[in-house]
Amino acid sequence: MKSELKALLFAAFCGTGLIATAGTEGTVTADLLNVRLKPELKSVVVAKLPHGTKVDILGTVGDFYEISAPDRTPVYVSAVYLRDGKVLSPVKMRTAMDRHAAAYGLLPAGTKVKVLLETPLGWAKIEPPASLKVYTAKNYVKAAEPVKESEAAKPAEAEKPAAPEAAKAVAVDVRPLEKAPEAPAEVKAAPAGEKKAPAAPVEVKKAPEAVRAPVEAPKEAEKAAEPDQLDEQLKKLGVDLSKSTEITAAGYMVEIPNTTVEAVKYAVMKLDAKGQYVKSCFVCSSDAALLKSAVERNVKVTGRAYSVPTWKTPVVKVTALELTK
C-alpha cells in the first residue's frame, strides 16, 4: 500500500535576468576534469569536463580557477516557485533533486530562467544562470592569458577603530551652568490705613521620585511575537493567507517522499468509491512532531484550508489532530 501512496504523491507535485561577467578563455587539459561547488578538494563535484572543453575563467582562488558554470552543470529548483519561466520568490538552486543536496545559492525573486526539464517529483532542471560560479583545479586548465585574483579570494577589510576626534565630539560638557541673575522684585508701598496683605507662603515642591530615589531596573520586556514562519513559507508558494476556509478531513496520514517544499511534508489520503486511496489534502503545522507522530495512522485533522496556485489539492494548516481507528 505504501508504494501505491508514494506513486500518487509523486504525481501530485507535478524580471530580471542575471548578467554574465566575461573572463579569460581556458582549455581543459585533463582527460576528465572535476568541477566543484567550492574551491576546495573536499567540495562536492557538480560536473566533469572532458579534455579540450573551453571554460570562462573569472579569477583565481588559491589553487583553483573560478569559472562561469558550464552548460552541463546540473541546477535544480523546486518547480513550485516557478511560473512562466520566472521565479516567484527566492529559491535555492541545488546540485541534485533532493532538498538535502548541496546548494549553489539563492535565485532572487523575479529572475527569468530557462526550464530544461520538469519531473513528476516537483523538481525543475534549469539552465545554469549567467552569474553562477564554480571551481576547477588550475593545474588542469590552460588559460589564454594571465588571470587576476578573484574577488572571492580577497580578505575583507578589518573594521577601523573610531577616530579620537569622533569620541571628543560626543563628549558630554559637564561644566556647571551659569546662574541667571534674579529679576528685582517690584516693591509697592501700601496705601495709608490699608493693612499689608500677608505674604503668600512659599510652596516647597519635593523632587520627583525619579530624581530623589534611584531608578528601578526595568522589568523584562515581553517578547514580541515572532512572525509565523509557516505562514511565510506558505506565502512563498503564492498562498493568499486572507482567503481560507475551516475544514475537517479524515483519512490516512502519509509522509511525502522527497518533497521539494519544506513547509508541506505530509498528506491525508482517503478511500474513494472504488476502494483506492486518493489525496484528501496536504497538511502542514508549526508543530512538525505532531504530524510526524501520526504518519501511517488514521487521523482526523481540523484547520484552515488554503489554495496554492497550480495545485489541485488544498493545503491545510492543522490546528487540531485526532487519531482514529
Tab-separated table of N, CA and C in Angstrom, residues 19-140:
chain	number	residue	atom	x	y	z
A	19	ILE	N	23.334	38.972	-15.103
A	19	ILE	CA	24.312	39.421	-16.090
A	19	ILE	C	25.599	38.630	-15.958
A	20	ALA	N	26.120	38.126	-17.067
A	20	ALA	CA	27.357	37.364	-17.050
A	20	ALA	C	28.552	38.303	-17.053
A	21	THR	N	29.629	37.872	-16.436
A	21	THR	CA	30.864	38.638	-16.442
A	21	THR	C	31.864	37.915	-17.331
A	22	ALA	N	32.291	38.559	-18.432
A	22	ALA	CA	33.218	37.917	-19.352
A	22	ALA	C	34.579	37.779	-18.690
A	23	GLY	N	35.206	36.625	-18.909
A	23	GLY	CA	36.514	36.389	-18.313
A	23	GLY	C	37.536	35.997	-19.360
A	24	THR	N	38.499	35.193	-18.930
A	24	THR	CA	39.559	34.720	-19.813
A	24	THR	C	39.235	33.312	-20.282
A	25	GLU	N	39.491	33.056	-21.551
A	25	GLU	CA	39.208	31.715	-22.067
A	25	GLU	C	40.231	30.716	-21.544
A	26	GLY	N	39.750	29.546	-21.148
A	26	GLY	CA	40.633	28.482	-20.699
A	26	GLY	C	40.271	27.181	-21.390
A	27	THR	N	41.240	26.263	-21.450
A	27	THR	CA	41.023	24.970	-22.097
A	27	THR	C	41.389	23.849	-21.136
A	28	VAL	N	40.506	22.882	-20.991
A	28	VAL	CA	40.752	21.755	-20.099
A	28	VAL	C	41.835	20.861	-20.698
A	29	THR	N	42.873	20.553	-19.893
A	29	THR	CA	43.974	19.704	-20.359
A	29	THR	C	43.907	18.296	-19.785
A	30	ALA	N	43.076	18.083	-18.761
A	30	ALA	CA	42.941	16.747	-18.171
A	30	ALA	C	42.004	15.904	-19.027
A	31	ASP	N	42.082	14.576	-18.859
A	31	ASP	CA	41.174	13.685	-19.589
A	31	ASP	C	39.739	13.928	-19.153
A	32	LEU	N	39.549	14.111	-17.848
A	32	LEU	CA	38.218	14.394	-17.295
A	32	LEU	C	38.402	15.239	-16.045
A	33	LEU	N	37.979	16.472	-16.108
A	33	LEU	CA	38.247	17.437	-15.029
A	33	LEU	C	37.030	17.618	-14.131
A	34	ASN	N	37.262	17.509	-12.824
A	34	ASN	CA	36.181	17.740	-11.858
A	34	ASN	C	35.863	19.222	-11.739
A	35	VAL	N	34.591	19.545	-11.733
A	35	VAL	CA	34.112	20.903	-11.458
A	35	VAL	C	33.463	20.862	-10.085
A	36	ARG	N	33.921	21.732	-9.192
A	36	ARG	CA	33.469	21.661	-7.798
A	36	ARG	C	32.620	22.871	-7.404
A	37	LEU	N	31.832	22.640	-6.357
A	37	LEU	CA	30.940	23.688	-5.846
A	37	LEU	C	31.736	24.818	-5.194
A	38	LYS	N	32.819	24.453	-4.486
A	38	LYS	CA	33.661	25.431	-3.801
A	38	LYS	C	35.126	25.186	-4.153
A	39	PRO	N	36.002	26.163	-3.923
A	39	PRO	CA	37.424	25.992	-4.236
A	39	PRO	C	38.151	25.149	-3.184
A	40	GLU	N	37.686	23.921	-3.011
A	40	GLU	CA	38.257	23.001	-2.034
A	40	GLU	C	38.240	21.595	-2.612
A	41	LEU	N	39.277	20.800	-2.315
A	41	LEU	CA	39.342	19.435	-2.828
A	41	LEU	C	38.241	18.551	-2.244
A	42	LYS	N	37.755	18.896	-1.052
A	42	LYS	CA	36.710	18.108	-0.411
A	42	LYS	C	35.309	18.539	-0.840
A	43	SER	N	35.232	19.581	-1.658
A	43	SER	CA	33.926	20.103	-2.053
A	43	SER	C	33.216	19.152	-3.021
A	44	VAL	N	31.907	19.300	-3.104
A	44	VAL	CA	31.069	18.458	-3.972
A	44	VAL	C	31.448	18.650	-5.436
A	45	VAL	N	31.564	17.544	-6.169
A	45	VAL	CA	31.795	17.583	-7.622
A	45	VAL	C	30.434	17.719	-8.304
A	46	VAL	N	30.250	18.805	-9.042
A	46	VAL	CA	28.948	19.057	-9.665
A	46	VAL	C	28.921	18.678	-11.142
A	47	ALA	N	30.106	18.565	-11.763
A	47	ALA	CA	30.162	18.193	-13.179
A	47	ALA	C	31.574	17.718	-13.507
A	48	LYS	N	31.722	17.078	-14.665
A	48	LYS	CA	33.029	16.630	-15.153
A	48	LYS	C	33.180	17.096	-16.595
A	49	LEU	N	34.325	17.708	-16.905
A	49	LEU	CA	34.555	18.260	-18.242
A	49	LEU	C	35.610	17.445	-18.977
A	50	PRO	N	35.319	17.005	-20.195
A	50	PRO	CA	36.307	16.245	-20.971
A	50	PRO	C	37.424	17.130	-21.515
A	51	HIS	N	38.502	16.481	-21.940
A	51	HIS	CA	39.674	17.159	-22.495
A	51	HIS	C	39.261	18.071	-23.654
A	52	GLY	N	39.806	19.281	-23.641
A	52	GLY	CA	39.556	20.221	-24.728
A	52	GLY	C	38.373	21.144	-24.519
A	53	THR	N	37.604	20.933	-23.460
A	53	THR	CA	36.439	21.791	-23.190
A	53	THR	C	36.890	23.224	-22.902
A	54	LYS	N	36.210	24.191	-23.481
A	54	LYS	CA	36.509	25.605	-23.242
A	54	LYS	C	35.727	26.090	-22.016
A	55	VAL	N	36.397	26.853	-21.157
A	55	VAL	CA	35.738	27.417	-19.975
A	55	VAL	C	36.020	28.909	-19.893
A	56	ASP	N	35.168	29.609	-19.182
A	56	ASP	CA	35.298	31.057	-18.986
A	56	ASP	C	35.873	31.299	-17.597
A	57	ILE	N	37.151	31.667	-17.521
A	57	ILE	CA	37.832	31.860	-16.237
A	57	ILE	C	37.598	33.285	-15.737
A	58	LEU	N	37.066	33.391	-14.506
A	58	LEU	CA	36.744	34.698	-13.926
A	58	LEU	C	37.818	35.193	-12.969
A	59	GLY	N	38.601	34.265	-12.390
A	59	GLY	CA	39.646	34.672	-11.450
A	59	GLY	C	40.281	33.455	-10.808
A	60	THR	N	41.246	33.708	-9.945
A	60	THR	CA	41.899	32.616	-9.221
A	60	THR	C	41.557	32.690	-7.749
A	61	VAL	N	41.432	31.512	-7.117
A	61	VAL	CA	41.215	31.408	-5.678
A	61	VAL	C	42.143	30.296	-5.192
A	62	GLY	N	43.306	30.680	-4.704
A	62	GLY	CA	44.281	29.680	-4.277
A	62	GLY	C	44.727	28.839	-5.457
A	63	ASP	N	44.545	27.518	-5.354
A	63	ASP	CA	44.943	26.588	-6.419
A	63	ASP	C	43.817	26.309	-7.401
A	64	PHE	N	42.771	27.128	-7.350
A	64	PHE	CA	41.606	26.905	-8.209
A	64	PHE	C	41.327	28.107	-9.107
A	65	TYR	N	40.675	27.809	-10.236
A	65	TYR	CA	40.112	28.851	-11.078
A	65	TYR	C	38.628	28.961	-10.763
A	66	GLU	N	38.160	30.189	-10.660
A	66	GLU	CA	36.721	30.439	-10.561
A	66	GLU	C	36.206	30.604	-11.987
A	67	ILE	N	35.240	29.790	-12.377
A	67	ILE	CA	34.749	29.823	-13.754
A	67	ILE	C	33.231	29.989	-13.786
A	68	SER	N	32.735	30.467	-14.929
A	68	SER	CA	31.287	30.504	-15.137
A	68	SER	C	30.802	29.067	-15.266
A	69	ALA	N	29.671	28.764	-14.637
A	69	ALA	CA	29.159	27.395	-14.659
A	69	ALA	C	28.929	26.941	-16.101
A	70	PRO	N	29.567	25.834	-16.521
A	70	PRO	CA	29.354	25.318	-17.879
A	70	PRO	C	27.897	24.908	-18.095
A	71	ASP	N	27.496	24.813	-19.340
A	71	ASP	CA	26.114	24.462	-19.671
A	71	ASP	C	25.698	23.130	-19.074
A	72	ARG	N	26.682	22.187	-18.943
A	72	ARG	CA	26.334	20.855	-18.444
A	72	ARG	C	26.218	20.802	-16.921
A	73	THR	N	26.420	21.910	-16.237
A	73	THR	CA	26.291	21.931	-14.783
A	73	THR	C	24.830	21.717	-14.387
A	74	PRO	N	24.539	20.687	-13.587
A	74	PRO	CA	23.138	20.438	-13.201
A	74	PRO	C	22.670	21.429	-12.137
A	75	VAL	N	21.570	22.096	-12.402
A	75	VAL	CA	20.987	23.042	-11.448
A	75	VAL	C	19.502	22.721	-11.317
A	76	TYR	N	19.062	22.438	-10.089
A	76	TYR	CA	17.670	22.069	-9.837
A	76	TYR	C	17.028	23.033	-8.843
A	77	VAL	N	15.774	23.362	-9.099
A	77	VAL	CA	14.997	24.187	-8.172
A	77	VAL	C	13.611	23.564	-8.035
A	78	SER	N	12.919	23.933	-6.974
A	78	SER	CA	11.546	23.471	-6.795
A	78	SER	C	10.651	24.154	-7.825
A	79	ALA	N	9.944	23.345	-8.628
A	79	ALA	CA	9.078	23.899	-9.674
A	79	ALA	C	7.922	24.699	-9.104
A	80	VAL	N	7.626	24.499	-7.833
A	80	VAL	CA	6.530	25.223	-7.185
A	80	VAL	C	6.760	26.734	-7.226
A	81	TYR	N	8.037	27.137	-7.197
A	81	TYR	CA	8.357	28.557	-7.122
A	81	TYR	C	8.579	29.190	-8.496
A	82	LEU	N	8.247	28.462	-9.554
A	82	LEU	CA	8.394	28.985	-10.909
A	82	LEU	C	7.032	29.134	-11.570
A	83	ARG	N	6.911	30.180	-12.361
A	83	ARG	CA	5.695	30.341	-13.160
A	83	ARG	C	6.035	31.121	-14.420
A	84	ASP	N	5.740	30.523	-15.558
A	84	ASP	CA	6.018	31.153	-16.856
A	84	ASP	C	7.489	31.540	-16.983
A	85	GLY	N	8.375	30.673	-16.490
A	85	GLY	CA	9.807	30.919	-16.634
A	85	GLY	C	10.350	32.010	-15.732
A	86	LYS	N	9.630	32.316	-14.656
A	86	LYS	CA	10.048	33.385	-13.749
A	86	LYS	C	9.970	32.897	-12.304
A	87	VAL	N	10.935	33.319	-11.490
A	87	VAL	CA	10.988	32.906	-10.088
A	87	VAL	C	10.012	33.754	-9.265
A	88	LEU	N	9.085	33.097	-8.557
A	88	LEU	CA	8.071	33.821	-7.779
A	88	LEU	C	8.631	34.380	-6.484
A	89	SER	N	9.492	33.609	-5.803
A	89	SER	CA	10.108	34.055	-4.554
A	89	SER	C	11.484	33.401	-4.469
A	90	PRO	N	12.398	33.950	-3.644
A	90	PRO	CA	13.756	33.399	-3.587
A	90	PRO	C	13.745	31.890	-3.390
A	91	VAL	N	14.508	31.183	-4.218
A	91	VAL	CA	14.519	29.730	-4.169
A	91	VAL	C	15.956	29.227	-4.273
A	92	LYS	N	16.269	28.165	-3.534
A	92	LYS	CA	17.615	27.608	-3.546
A	92	LYS	C	17.859	26.794	-4.814
A	93	MET	N	19.051	26.979	-5.377
A	93	MET	CA	19.499	26.156	-6.503
A	93	MET	C	20.310	25.004	-5.922
A	94	ARG	N	19.933	23.780	-6.266
A	94	ARG	CA	20.609	22.607	-5.704
A	94	ARG	C	21.306	21.793	-6.782
A	95	THR	N	22.266	20.980	-6.316
A	95	THR	CA	23.078	20.185	-7.224
A	95	THR	C	22.401	18.884	-7.629
A	96	ALA	N	21.338	18.502	-6.949
A	96	ALA	CA	20.610	17.267	-7.245
A	96	ALA	C	19.154	17.434	-6.854
A	97	MET	N	18.324	16.487	-7.286
A	97	MET	CA	16.886	16.553	-6.980
A	97	MET	C	16.623	16.016	-5.578
A	98	ASP	N	17.107	16.759	-4.615
A	98	ASP	CA	16.965	16.371	-3.208
A	98	ASP	C	17.076	17.642	-2.386
A	99	ARG	N	16.098	17.883	-1.515
A	99	ARG	CA	16.120	19.126	-0.737
A	99	ARG	C	17.258	19.164	0.273
A	100	HIS	N	17.961	18.013	0.460
A	100	HIS	CA	19.132	17.993	1.335
A	100	HIS	C	20.438	18.094	0.545
A	101	ALA	N	20.336	18.166	-0.787
A	101	ALA	CA	21.536	18.259	-1.623
A	101	ALA	C	22.211	19.610	-1.432
A	102	ALA	N	23.511	19.662	-1.745
A	102	ALA	CA	24.263	20.916	-1.615
A	102	ALA	C	23.641	21.995	-2.488
A	103	ALA	N	23.688	23.225	-2.000
A	103	ALA	CA	23.066	24.348	-2.709
A	103	ALA	C	24.124	25.304	-3.260
A	104	TYR	N	23.893	25.775	-4.478
A	104	TYR	CA	24.770	26.785	-5.067
A	104	TYR	C	24.538	28.148	-4.420
A	105	GLY	N	23.280	28.409	-4.083
A	105	GLY	CA	22.885	29.703	-3.537
A	105	GLY	C	21.427	29.963	-3.874
A	106	LEU	N	21.006	31.208	-3.701
A	106	LEU	CA	19.606	31.581	-3.931
A	106	LEU	C	19.415	32.265	-5.281
A	107	LEU	N	18.298	31.946	-5.925
A	107	LEU	CA	17.863	32.691	-7.101
A	107	LEU	C	16.892	33.764	-6.613
A	108	PRO	N	17.165	35.034	-6.888
A	108	PRO	CA	16.266	36.095	-6.409
A	108	PRO	C	14.895	36.038	-7.073
A	109	ALA	N	13.906	36.555	-6.377
A	109	ALA	CA	12.554	36.644	-6.939
A	109	ALA	C	12.585	37.521	-8.180
A	110	GLY	N	11.843	37.117	-9.199
A	110	GLY	CA	11.779	37.892	-10.435
A	110	GLY	C	12.780	37.453	-11.488
A	111	THR	N	13.730	36.570	-11.121
A	111	THR	CA	14.729	36.112	-12.081
A	111	THR	C	14.074	35.266	-13.177
A	112	LYS	N	14.459	35.517	-14.415
A	112	LYS	CA	13.966	34.709	-15.527
A	112	LYS	C	14.894	33.514	-15.709
A	113	VAL	N	14.325	32.332	-15.876
A	113	VAL	CA	15.119	31.114	-16.035
A	113	VAL	C	14.618	30.322	-17.228
A	114	LYS	N	15.503	29.478	-17.747
A	114	LYS	CA	15.132	28.585	-18.833
A	114	LYS	C	14.977	27.184	-18.256
A	115	VAL	N	13.766	26.663	-18.252
A	115	VAL	CA	13.490	25.338	-17.696
A	115	VAL	C	13.819	24.283	-18.749
A	116	LEU	N	14.716	23.362	-18.409
A	116	LEU	CA	15.125	22.301	-19.323
A	116	LEU	C	14.296	21.040	-19.146
A	117	LEU	N	13.824	20.827	-17.902
A	117	LEU	CA	13.102	19.593	-17.604
A	117	LEU	C	12.302	19.754	-16.323
A	118	GLU	N	11.088	19.227	-16.299
A	118	GLU	CA	10.292	19.167	-15.074
A	118	GLU	C	10.017	17.712	-14.765
A	119	THR	N	10.147	17.344	-13.492
A	119	THR	CA	9.963	15.949	-13.099
A	119	THR	C	8.647	15.777	-12.341
A	120	PRO	N	8.119	14.547	-12.283
A	120	PRO	CA	6.885	14.295	-11.518
A	120	PRO	C	7.062	14.552	-10.022
A	121	LEU	N	8.323	14.657	-9.566
A	121	LEU	CA	8.572	14.868	-8.138
A	121	LEU	C	8.534	16.345	-7.750
A	122	GLY	N	8.271	17.215	-8.730
A	122	GLY	CA	8.164	18.637	-8.400
A	122	GLY	C	9.452	19.406	-8.579
A	123	TRP	N	10.467	18.781	-9.187
A	123	TRP	CA	11.729	19.486	-9.440
A	123	TRP	C	11.769	20.012	-10.873
A	124	ALA	N	12.500	21.113	-11.062
A	124	ALA	CA	12.729	21.657	-12.400
A	124	ALA	C	14.233	21.793	-12.603
A	125	LYS	N	14.718	21.220	-13.693
A	125	LYS	CA	16.122	21.404	-14.050
A	125	LYS	C	16.199	22.639	-14.927
A	126	ILE	N	17.067	23.590	-14.545
A	126	ILE	CA	17.137	24.840	-15.281
A	126	ILE	C	18.543	25.037	-15.868
A	127	GLU	N	18.599	25.886	-16.851
A	127	GLU	CA	19.895	26.248	-17.431
A	127	GLU	C	20.680	27.056	-16.392
A	128	PRO	N	21.974	26.759	-16.212
A	128	PRO	CA	22.738	27.498	-15.187
A	128	PRO	C	22.642	28.998	-15.405
A	129	PRO	N	22.273	29.768	-14.384
A	129	PRO	CA	22.212	31.224	-14.526
A	129	PRO	C	23.575	31.797	-14.918
A	130	ALA	N	23.562	32.911	-15.612
A	130	ALA	CA	24.801	33.515	-16.099
A	130	ALA	C	25.757	33.889	-14.971
A	131	SER	N	25.222	34.159	-13.789
A	131	SER	CA	26.067	34.600	-12.675
A	131	SER	C	26.598	33.444	-11.828
A	132	LEU	N	26.199	32.208	-12.132
A	132	LEU	CA	26.591	31.070	-11.302
A	132	LEU	C	28.073	30.742	-11.504
A	133	LYS	N	28.816	30.624	-10.382
A	133	LYS	CA	30.256	30.363	-10.442
A	133	LYS	C	30.583	29.026	-9.794
A	134	VAL	N	31.513	28.302	-10.411
A	134	VAL	CA	32.003	27.025	-9.877
A	134	VAL	C	33.526	27.039	-9.987
A	135	TYR	N	34.172	25.920	-9.592
A	135	TYR	CA	35.635	25.952	-9.468
A	135	TYR	C	36.296	24.699	-10.038
A	136	THR	N	37.494	24.896	-10.633
A	136	THR	CA	38.299	23.791	-11.160
A	136	THR	C	39.755	23.999	-10.749
A	137	ALA	N	40.520	22.891	-10.684
A	137	ALA	CA	41.944	22.979	-10.342
A	137	ALA	C	42.704	23.698	-11.454
A	138	LYS	N	43.577	24.652	-11.079
A	138	LYS	CA	44.318	25.438	-12.069
A	138	LYS	C	45.276	24.578	-12.890
A	139	ASN	N	45.812	23.522	-12.274
A	139	ASN	CA	46.831	22.710	-12.948
A	139	ASN	C	46.309	22.013	-14.198
A	140	TYR	N	44.987	21.911	-14.332
A	140	TYR	CA	44.421	21.154	-15.451
A	140	TYR	C	43.626	22.029	-16.415
